[in-house]
Short mmCIF file of C-alpha atoms and ligand atoms in Angstrom, two decimals:
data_model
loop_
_atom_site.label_atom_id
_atom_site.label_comp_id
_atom_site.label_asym_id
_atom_site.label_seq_id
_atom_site.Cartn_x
_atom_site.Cartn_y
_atom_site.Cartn_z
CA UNK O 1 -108.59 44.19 102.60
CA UNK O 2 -104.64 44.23 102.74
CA UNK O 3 -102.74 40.57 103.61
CA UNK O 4 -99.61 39.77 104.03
CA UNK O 5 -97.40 37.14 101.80
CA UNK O 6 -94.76 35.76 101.53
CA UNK O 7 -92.31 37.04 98.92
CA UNK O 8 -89.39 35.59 99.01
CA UNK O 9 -86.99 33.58 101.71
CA UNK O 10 -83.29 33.79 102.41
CA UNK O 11 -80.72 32.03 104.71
CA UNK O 12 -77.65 31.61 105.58
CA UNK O 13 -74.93 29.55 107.52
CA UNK O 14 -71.19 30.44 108.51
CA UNK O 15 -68.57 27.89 107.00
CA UNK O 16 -67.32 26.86 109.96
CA UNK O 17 -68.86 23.27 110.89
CA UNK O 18 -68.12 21.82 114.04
CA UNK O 19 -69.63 18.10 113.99
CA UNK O 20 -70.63 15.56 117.00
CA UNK O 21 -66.98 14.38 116.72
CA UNK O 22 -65.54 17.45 117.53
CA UNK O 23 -67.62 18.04 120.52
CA UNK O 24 -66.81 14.55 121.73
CA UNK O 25 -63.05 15.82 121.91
CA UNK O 26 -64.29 19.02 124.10
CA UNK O 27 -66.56 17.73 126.31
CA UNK O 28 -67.77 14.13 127.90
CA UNK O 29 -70.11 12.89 124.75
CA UNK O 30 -70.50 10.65 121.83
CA UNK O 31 -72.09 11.12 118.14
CA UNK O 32 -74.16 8.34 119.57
CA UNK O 33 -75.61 10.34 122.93
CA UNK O 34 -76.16 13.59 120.67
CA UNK O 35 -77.72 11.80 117.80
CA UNK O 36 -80.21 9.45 119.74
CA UNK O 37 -81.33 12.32 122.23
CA UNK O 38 -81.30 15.74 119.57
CA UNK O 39 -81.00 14.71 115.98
CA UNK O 40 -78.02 17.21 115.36
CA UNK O 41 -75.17 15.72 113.40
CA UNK O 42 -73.12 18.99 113.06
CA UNK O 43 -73.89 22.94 113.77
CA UNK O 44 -72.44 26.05 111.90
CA UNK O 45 -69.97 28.44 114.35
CA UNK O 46 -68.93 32.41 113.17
CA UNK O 47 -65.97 33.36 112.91
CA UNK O 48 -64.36 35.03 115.59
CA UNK O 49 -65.39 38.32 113.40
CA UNK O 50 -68.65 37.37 112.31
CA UNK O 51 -71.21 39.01 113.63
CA UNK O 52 -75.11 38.57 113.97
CA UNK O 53 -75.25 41.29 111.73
CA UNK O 54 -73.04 39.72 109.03
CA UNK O 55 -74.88 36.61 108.80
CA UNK O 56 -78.11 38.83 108.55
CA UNK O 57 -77.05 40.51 105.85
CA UNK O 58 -76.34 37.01 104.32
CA UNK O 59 -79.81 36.37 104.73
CA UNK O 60 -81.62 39.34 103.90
CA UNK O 61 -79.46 39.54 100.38
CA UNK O 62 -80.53 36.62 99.76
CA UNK O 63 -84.55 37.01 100.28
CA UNK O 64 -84.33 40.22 98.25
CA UNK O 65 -83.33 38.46 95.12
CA UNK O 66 -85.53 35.63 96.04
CA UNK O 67 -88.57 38.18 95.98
CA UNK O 68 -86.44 40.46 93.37
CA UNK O 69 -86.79 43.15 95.09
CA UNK O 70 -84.16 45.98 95.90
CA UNK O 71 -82.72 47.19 99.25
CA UNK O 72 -84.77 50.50 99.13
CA UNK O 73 -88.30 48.77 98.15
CA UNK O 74 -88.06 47.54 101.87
CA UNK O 75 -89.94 49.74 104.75
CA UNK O 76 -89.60 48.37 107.72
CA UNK O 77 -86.72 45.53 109.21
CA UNK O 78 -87.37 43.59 112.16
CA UNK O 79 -84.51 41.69 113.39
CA UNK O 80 -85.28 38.27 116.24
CA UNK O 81 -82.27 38.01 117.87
CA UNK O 82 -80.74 36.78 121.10
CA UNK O 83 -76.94 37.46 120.56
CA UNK O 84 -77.50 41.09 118.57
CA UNK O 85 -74.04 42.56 117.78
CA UNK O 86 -73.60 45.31 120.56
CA UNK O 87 -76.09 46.73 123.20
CA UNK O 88 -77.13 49.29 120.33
CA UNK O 89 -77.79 50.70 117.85
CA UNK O 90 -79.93 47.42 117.21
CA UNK O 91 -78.66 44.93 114.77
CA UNK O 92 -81.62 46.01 113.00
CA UNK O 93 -80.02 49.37 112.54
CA UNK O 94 -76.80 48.08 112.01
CA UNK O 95 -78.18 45.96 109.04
CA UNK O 96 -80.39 49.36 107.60
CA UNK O 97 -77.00 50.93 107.20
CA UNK O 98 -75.25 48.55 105.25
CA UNK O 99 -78.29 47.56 102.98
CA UNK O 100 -77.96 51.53 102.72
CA UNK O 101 -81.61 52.10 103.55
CA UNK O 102 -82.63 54.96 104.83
CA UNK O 103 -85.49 56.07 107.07
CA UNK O 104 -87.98 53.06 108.03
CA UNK O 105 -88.31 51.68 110.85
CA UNK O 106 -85.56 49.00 112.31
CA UNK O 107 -85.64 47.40 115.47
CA UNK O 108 -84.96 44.12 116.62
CA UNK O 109 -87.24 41.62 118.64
CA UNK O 110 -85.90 39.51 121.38
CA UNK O 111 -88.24 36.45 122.05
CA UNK O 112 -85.17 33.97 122.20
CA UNK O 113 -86.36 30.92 119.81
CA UNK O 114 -89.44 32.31 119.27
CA UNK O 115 -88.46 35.57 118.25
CA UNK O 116 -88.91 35.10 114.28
CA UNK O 117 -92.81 33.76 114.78
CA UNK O 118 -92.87 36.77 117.09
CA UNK O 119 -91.21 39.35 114.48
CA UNK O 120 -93.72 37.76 111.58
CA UNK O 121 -96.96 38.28 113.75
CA UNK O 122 -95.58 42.24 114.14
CA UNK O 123 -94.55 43.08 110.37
CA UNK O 124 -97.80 40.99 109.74
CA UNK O 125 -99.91 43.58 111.79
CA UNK O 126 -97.95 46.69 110.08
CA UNK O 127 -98.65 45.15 106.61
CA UNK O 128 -102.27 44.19 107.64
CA UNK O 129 -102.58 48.31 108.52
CA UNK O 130 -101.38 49.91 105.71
CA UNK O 131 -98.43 51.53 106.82
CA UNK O 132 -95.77 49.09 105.31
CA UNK O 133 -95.43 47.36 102.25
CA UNK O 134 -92.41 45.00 102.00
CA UNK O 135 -91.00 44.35 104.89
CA UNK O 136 -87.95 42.57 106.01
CA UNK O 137 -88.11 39.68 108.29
CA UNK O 138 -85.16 38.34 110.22
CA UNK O 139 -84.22 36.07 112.99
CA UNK O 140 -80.30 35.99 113.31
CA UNK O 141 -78.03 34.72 115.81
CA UNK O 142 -74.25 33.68 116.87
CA UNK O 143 -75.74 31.35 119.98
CA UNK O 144 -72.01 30.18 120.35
CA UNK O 145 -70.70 32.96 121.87
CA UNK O 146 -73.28 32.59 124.77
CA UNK O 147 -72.52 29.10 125.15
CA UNK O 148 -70.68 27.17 128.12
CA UNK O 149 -68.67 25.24 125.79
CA UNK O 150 -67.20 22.93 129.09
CA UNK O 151 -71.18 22.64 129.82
CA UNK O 152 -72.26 19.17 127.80
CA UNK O 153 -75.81 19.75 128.75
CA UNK O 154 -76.12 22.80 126.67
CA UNK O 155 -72.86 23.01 124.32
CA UNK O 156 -73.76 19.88 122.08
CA UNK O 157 -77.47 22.05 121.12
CA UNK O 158 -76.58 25.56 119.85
CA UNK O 159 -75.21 26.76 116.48
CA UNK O 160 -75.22 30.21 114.45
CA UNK O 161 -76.79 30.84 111.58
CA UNK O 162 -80.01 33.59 109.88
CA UNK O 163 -82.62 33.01 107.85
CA UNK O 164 -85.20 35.83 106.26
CA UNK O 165 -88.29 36.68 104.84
CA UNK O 166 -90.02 39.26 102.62
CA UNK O 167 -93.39 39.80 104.16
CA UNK O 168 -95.21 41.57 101.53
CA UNK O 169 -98.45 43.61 101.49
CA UNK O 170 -101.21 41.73 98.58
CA UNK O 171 -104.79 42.30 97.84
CA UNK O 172 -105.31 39.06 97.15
CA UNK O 173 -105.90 36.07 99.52
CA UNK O 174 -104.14 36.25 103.13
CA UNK O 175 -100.49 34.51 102.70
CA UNK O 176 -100.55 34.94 106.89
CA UNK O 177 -104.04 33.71 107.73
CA UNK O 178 -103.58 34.10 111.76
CA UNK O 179 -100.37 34.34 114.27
CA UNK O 180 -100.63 33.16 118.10
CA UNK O 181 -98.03 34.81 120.00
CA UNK O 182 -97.25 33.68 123.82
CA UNK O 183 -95.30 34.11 127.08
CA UNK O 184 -95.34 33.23 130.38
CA UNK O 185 -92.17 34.90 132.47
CA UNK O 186 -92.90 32.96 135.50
CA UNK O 187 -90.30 30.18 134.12
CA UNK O 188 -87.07 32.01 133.79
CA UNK O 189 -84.99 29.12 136.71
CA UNK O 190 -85.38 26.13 133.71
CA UNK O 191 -83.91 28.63 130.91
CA UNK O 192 -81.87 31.44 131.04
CA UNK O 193 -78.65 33.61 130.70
CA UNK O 194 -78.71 34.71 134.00
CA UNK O 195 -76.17 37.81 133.15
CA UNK O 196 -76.12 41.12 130.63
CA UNK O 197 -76.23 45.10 131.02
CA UNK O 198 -78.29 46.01 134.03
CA UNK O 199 -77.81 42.31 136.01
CA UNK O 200 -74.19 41.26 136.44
CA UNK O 201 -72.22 43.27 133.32
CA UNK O 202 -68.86 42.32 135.49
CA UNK O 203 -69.75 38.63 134.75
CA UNK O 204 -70.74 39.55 130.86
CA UNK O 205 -68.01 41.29 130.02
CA UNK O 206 -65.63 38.79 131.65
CA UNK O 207 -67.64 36.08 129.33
CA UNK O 208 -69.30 34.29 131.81
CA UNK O 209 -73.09 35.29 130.61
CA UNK O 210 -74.09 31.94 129.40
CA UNK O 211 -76.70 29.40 128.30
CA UNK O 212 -78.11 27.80 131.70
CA UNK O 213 -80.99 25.06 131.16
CA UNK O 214 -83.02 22.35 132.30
CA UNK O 215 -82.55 20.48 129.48
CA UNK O 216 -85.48 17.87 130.97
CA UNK O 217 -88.54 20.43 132.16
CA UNK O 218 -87.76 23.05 129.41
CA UNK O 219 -88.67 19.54 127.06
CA UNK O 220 -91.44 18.50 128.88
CA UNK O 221 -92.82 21.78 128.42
CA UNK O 222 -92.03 22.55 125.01
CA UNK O 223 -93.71 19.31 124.22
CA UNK O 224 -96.89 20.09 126.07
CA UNK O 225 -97.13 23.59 125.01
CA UNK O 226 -96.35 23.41 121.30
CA UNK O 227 -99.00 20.61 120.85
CA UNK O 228 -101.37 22.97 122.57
CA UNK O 229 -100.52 26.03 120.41
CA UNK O 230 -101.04 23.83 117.58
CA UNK O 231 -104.91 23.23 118.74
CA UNK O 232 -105.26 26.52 119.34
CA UNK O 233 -104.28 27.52 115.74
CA UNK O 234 -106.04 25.07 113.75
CA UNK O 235 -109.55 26.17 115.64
CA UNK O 236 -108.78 29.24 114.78
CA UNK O 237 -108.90 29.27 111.56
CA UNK O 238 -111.52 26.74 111.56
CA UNK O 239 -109.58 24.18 110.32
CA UNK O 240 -108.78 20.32 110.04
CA UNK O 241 -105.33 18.41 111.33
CA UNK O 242 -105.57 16.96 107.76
CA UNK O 243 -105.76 20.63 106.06
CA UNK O 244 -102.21 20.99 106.81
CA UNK O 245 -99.54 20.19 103.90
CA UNK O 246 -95.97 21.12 105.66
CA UNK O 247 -95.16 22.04 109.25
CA UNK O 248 -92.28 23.85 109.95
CA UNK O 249 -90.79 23.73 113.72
CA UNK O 250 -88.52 25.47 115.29
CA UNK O 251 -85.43 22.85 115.27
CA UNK O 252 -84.60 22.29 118.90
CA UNK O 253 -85.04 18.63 119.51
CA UNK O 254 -85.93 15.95 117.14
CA UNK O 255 -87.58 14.25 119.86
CA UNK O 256 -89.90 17.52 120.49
CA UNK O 257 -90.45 17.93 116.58
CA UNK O 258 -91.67 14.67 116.03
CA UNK O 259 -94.28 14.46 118.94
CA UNK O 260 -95.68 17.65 117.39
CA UNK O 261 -95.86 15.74 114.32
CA UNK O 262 -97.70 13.31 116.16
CA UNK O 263 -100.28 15.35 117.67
CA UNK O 264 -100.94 16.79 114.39
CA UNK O 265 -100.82 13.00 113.22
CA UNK O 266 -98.80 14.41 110.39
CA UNK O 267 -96.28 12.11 108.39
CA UNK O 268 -92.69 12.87 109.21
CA UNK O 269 -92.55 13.43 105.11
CA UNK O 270 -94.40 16.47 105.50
CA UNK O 271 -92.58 17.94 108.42
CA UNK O 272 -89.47 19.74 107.36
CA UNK O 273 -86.80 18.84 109.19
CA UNK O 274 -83.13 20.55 109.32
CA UNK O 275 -81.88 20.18 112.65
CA UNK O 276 -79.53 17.84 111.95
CA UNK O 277 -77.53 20.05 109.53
CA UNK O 278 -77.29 23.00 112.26
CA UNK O 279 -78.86 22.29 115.59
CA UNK O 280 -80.84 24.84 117.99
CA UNK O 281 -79.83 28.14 115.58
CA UNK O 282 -82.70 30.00 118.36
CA UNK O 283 -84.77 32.69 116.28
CA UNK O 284 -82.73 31.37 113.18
CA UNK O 285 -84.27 28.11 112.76
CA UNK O 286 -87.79 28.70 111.27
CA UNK O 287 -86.79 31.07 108.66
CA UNK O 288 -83.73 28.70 108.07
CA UNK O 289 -85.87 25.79 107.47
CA UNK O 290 -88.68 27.46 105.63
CA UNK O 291 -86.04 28.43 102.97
CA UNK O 292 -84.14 25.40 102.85
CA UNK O 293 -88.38 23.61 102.01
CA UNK O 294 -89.19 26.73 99.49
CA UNK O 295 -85.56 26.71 97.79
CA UNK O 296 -85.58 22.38 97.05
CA UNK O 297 -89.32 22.71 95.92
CA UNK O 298 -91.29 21.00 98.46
CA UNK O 299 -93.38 24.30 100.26
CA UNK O 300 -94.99 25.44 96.83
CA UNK O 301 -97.34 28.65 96.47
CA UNK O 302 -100.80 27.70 98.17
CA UNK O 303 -99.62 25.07 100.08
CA UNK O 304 -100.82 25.25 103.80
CA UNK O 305 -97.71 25.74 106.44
CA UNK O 306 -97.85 25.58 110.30
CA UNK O 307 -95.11 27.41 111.36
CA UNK O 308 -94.24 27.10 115.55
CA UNK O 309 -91.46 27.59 118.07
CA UNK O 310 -91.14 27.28 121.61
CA UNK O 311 -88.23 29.44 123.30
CA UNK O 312 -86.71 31.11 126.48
CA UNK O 313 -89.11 33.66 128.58
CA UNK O 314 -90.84 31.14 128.03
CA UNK O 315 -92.06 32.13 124.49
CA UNK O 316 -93.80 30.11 122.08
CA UNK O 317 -96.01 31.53 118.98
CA UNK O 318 -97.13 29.80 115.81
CA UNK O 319 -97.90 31.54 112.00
CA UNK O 320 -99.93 29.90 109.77
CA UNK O 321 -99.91 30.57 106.32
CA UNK O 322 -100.77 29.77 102.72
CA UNK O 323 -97.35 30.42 101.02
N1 ACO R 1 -73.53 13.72 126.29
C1 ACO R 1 -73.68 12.65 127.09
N2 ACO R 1 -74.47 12.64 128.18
C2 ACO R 1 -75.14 13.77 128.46
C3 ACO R 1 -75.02 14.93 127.67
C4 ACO R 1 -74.17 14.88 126.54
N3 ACO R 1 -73.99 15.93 125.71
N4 ACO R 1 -75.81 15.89 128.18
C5 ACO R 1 -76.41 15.36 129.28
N5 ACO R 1 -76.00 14.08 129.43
C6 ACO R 1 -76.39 13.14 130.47
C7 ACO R 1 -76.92 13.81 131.71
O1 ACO R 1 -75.83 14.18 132.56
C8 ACO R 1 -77.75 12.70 132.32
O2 ACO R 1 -76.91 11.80 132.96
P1 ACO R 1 -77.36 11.12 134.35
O3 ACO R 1 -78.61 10.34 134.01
O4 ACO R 1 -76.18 10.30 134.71
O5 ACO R 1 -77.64 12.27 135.28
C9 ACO R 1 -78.33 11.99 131.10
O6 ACO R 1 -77.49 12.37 129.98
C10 ACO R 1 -79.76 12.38 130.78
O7 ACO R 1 -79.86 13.79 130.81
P2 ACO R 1 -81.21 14.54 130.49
O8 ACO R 1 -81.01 16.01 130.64
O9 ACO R 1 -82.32 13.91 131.27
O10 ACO R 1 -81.39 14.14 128.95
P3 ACO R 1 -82.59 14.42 128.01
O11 ACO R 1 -83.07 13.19 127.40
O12 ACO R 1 -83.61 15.34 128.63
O13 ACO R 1 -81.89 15.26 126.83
C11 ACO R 1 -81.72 17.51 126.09
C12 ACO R 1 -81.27 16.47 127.11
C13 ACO R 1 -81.25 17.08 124.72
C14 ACO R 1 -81.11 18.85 126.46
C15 ACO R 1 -83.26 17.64 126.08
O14 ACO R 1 -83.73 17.72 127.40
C16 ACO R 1 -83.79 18.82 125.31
O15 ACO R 1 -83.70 18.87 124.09
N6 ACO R 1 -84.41 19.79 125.96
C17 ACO R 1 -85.11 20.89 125.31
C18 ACO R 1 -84.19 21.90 124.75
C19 ACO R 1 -85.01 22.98 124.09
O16 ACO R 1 -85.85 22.70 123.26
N7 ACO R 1 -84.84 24.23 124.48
C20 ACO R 1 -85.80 25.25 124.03
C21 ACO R 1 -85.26 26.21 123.18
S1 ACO R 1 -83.70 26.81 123.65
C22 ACO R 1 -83.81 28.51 123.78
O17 ACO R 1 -84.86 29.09 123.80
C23 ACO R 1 -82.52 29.27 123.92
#
């Protein structure tokens, strides 16, 4: 039987921080507001010539050393992202070429904040069939360029960043015991960006393809639907709320992460929790926060993790894995 592991985790964030203050002199807010209702303090912006694919690259560099591995030991790269750098090649491709790999597969996922569980469950299934054997797990995104920034609703959430993983094939027991991916298109009026290529590219390339939301119902939902997916999970694999040591979120909300918590009636000490450093980073923020748990020694090898997002589409997946 061939698993998949974990072999290594990488992330990154641009150097540019732009804190609650900052956004209270753009837009009608307060630290206060922002804290109370999201948990984000600050969030990460790219440069005006960063791209998703240079933060990527960030990322990926750093999981290869974390799983010492070398560019060309990796056979497949699956980019999540929302924002990719052009309408192609994929940022996947774009990333092959610099890493200078040549020949495996690259293509990139788009499952908005869900896209990393989504682009785990796929390398998981190429791993699990013997084609691949180290594969190269992304999610990646600049979210600020497709946000309203005169839009307080929506501007005070987003931030850039990319975090990555080394999926890796192993005999012995599964690092990925079971992935639950999800979607349900019928939702697309609470959260969207109503423009791109085919459907209004006068209003895209004129900048005006942003971030719309609900802020309230795409909550509600994520609430609901994450503690379901949760359920779900757990039965699958035949196991106990308690059998859980670290769950890993996607970091939207705090407000949404901690009523998972409580559904799981997990302590918030076992929860990792980054959202305050870098707000709503989309398919970023698993991978980001995974690292940021494996890298300060709290998610240590055979140590049960629930990973779950909850995105646009809607989307929403979960992993769970022994790391
Ligand atoms: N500062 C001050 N006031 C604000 C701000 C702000 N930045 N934004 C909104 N408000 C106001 C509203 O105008 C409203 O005022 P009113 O009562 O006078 O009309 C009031 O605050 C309450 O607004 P709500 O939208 O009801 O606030 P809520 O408690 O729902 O918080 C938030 C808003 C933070 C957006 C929350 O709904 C949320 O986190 N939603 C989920 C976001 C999410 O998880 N998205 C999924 C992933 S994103 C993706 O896939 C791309």
């Amino acid at each position: 039987m061939i698993y998949s592991r974990i072999a290594g985790t990488g992330g990154y964030l641009p150097d540019k921080v732009l804190t609650n203050q900052d956004l209270e002199k753009l837009v009608d807010t307060t630290d206060q507001w922002i804290t109370e209702r999201t948990g984000i303090k600050k969030r990460h912006i790219a440069e005006e010539n960063q791209t998703t694919c240079d933060l990527a690259e960030h990322a990926a560099r750093n999981a290869l050393a974390a799983a010492g591995l070398q560019a060309n030991d990796i056979d497949m790269i699956i980019v999540a992202t929302t924002t990719p750098n052009q309408v192609f090649p994929s940022t996947a491709c774009l990333l092959q070429a610099r890493l200078d790999i040549r020949g495996c597969p690259a293509f990139d996922v788009q499952a908005v904040c869900t896209g990393f569980v989504y682009a785990l469950g796929i390398a998981d299934k190429f791993i699990r069939s013997g084609s691949v054997k180290n594969a190269l797990v992304i999610g990646a995104e600049t979210m600020s360029r497709i946000v309203d920034w005169s839009d307080r609703g929506t501007c005070v959430l987003f931030g850039d960043g990319a975090g990555a993983v080394i999926l890796q094939a192993s005999a012995e027991e599964p690092g990925i015991l079971s992935c639950h991916l999800h979607a349900d298109g019928a939702y697309e009026s609470l959260l969207t960006v109503p423009h791109g290529i085919s459907n209004g590219y006068d209003k895209m390339i004129e900048g005006n393809a942003y971030i719309k939301m609900q802020g309230n119902e795409v909550f509600k939902m994520a609430v609901n639907t994450l503690g379901r997916i949760v359920d779900d999970t757990l039965a699958a694999n035949n196991l106990k709320k308690t059998d859980i040591d670290w769950l890993v979120p996607h970091q939207a909300n705090i407000r949404i992460i901690t009523a998972t918590a409580k559904k799981l009636k997990m302590s918030m000490e076992q929860v990792v929790v980054t959202v305050q450093e870098h707000g709503n980073t989309s398919a970023a923020s698993v991978p980001l926060a995974l690292n940021v748990a494996v890298l300060d020694g709290r998610i240590k090898r055979g140590d049960v993790v629930l990973l779950e997002a909850f995105g646009g589409g809607f989307t929403w997946g979960s992993a769970l894995l022994k790391y």
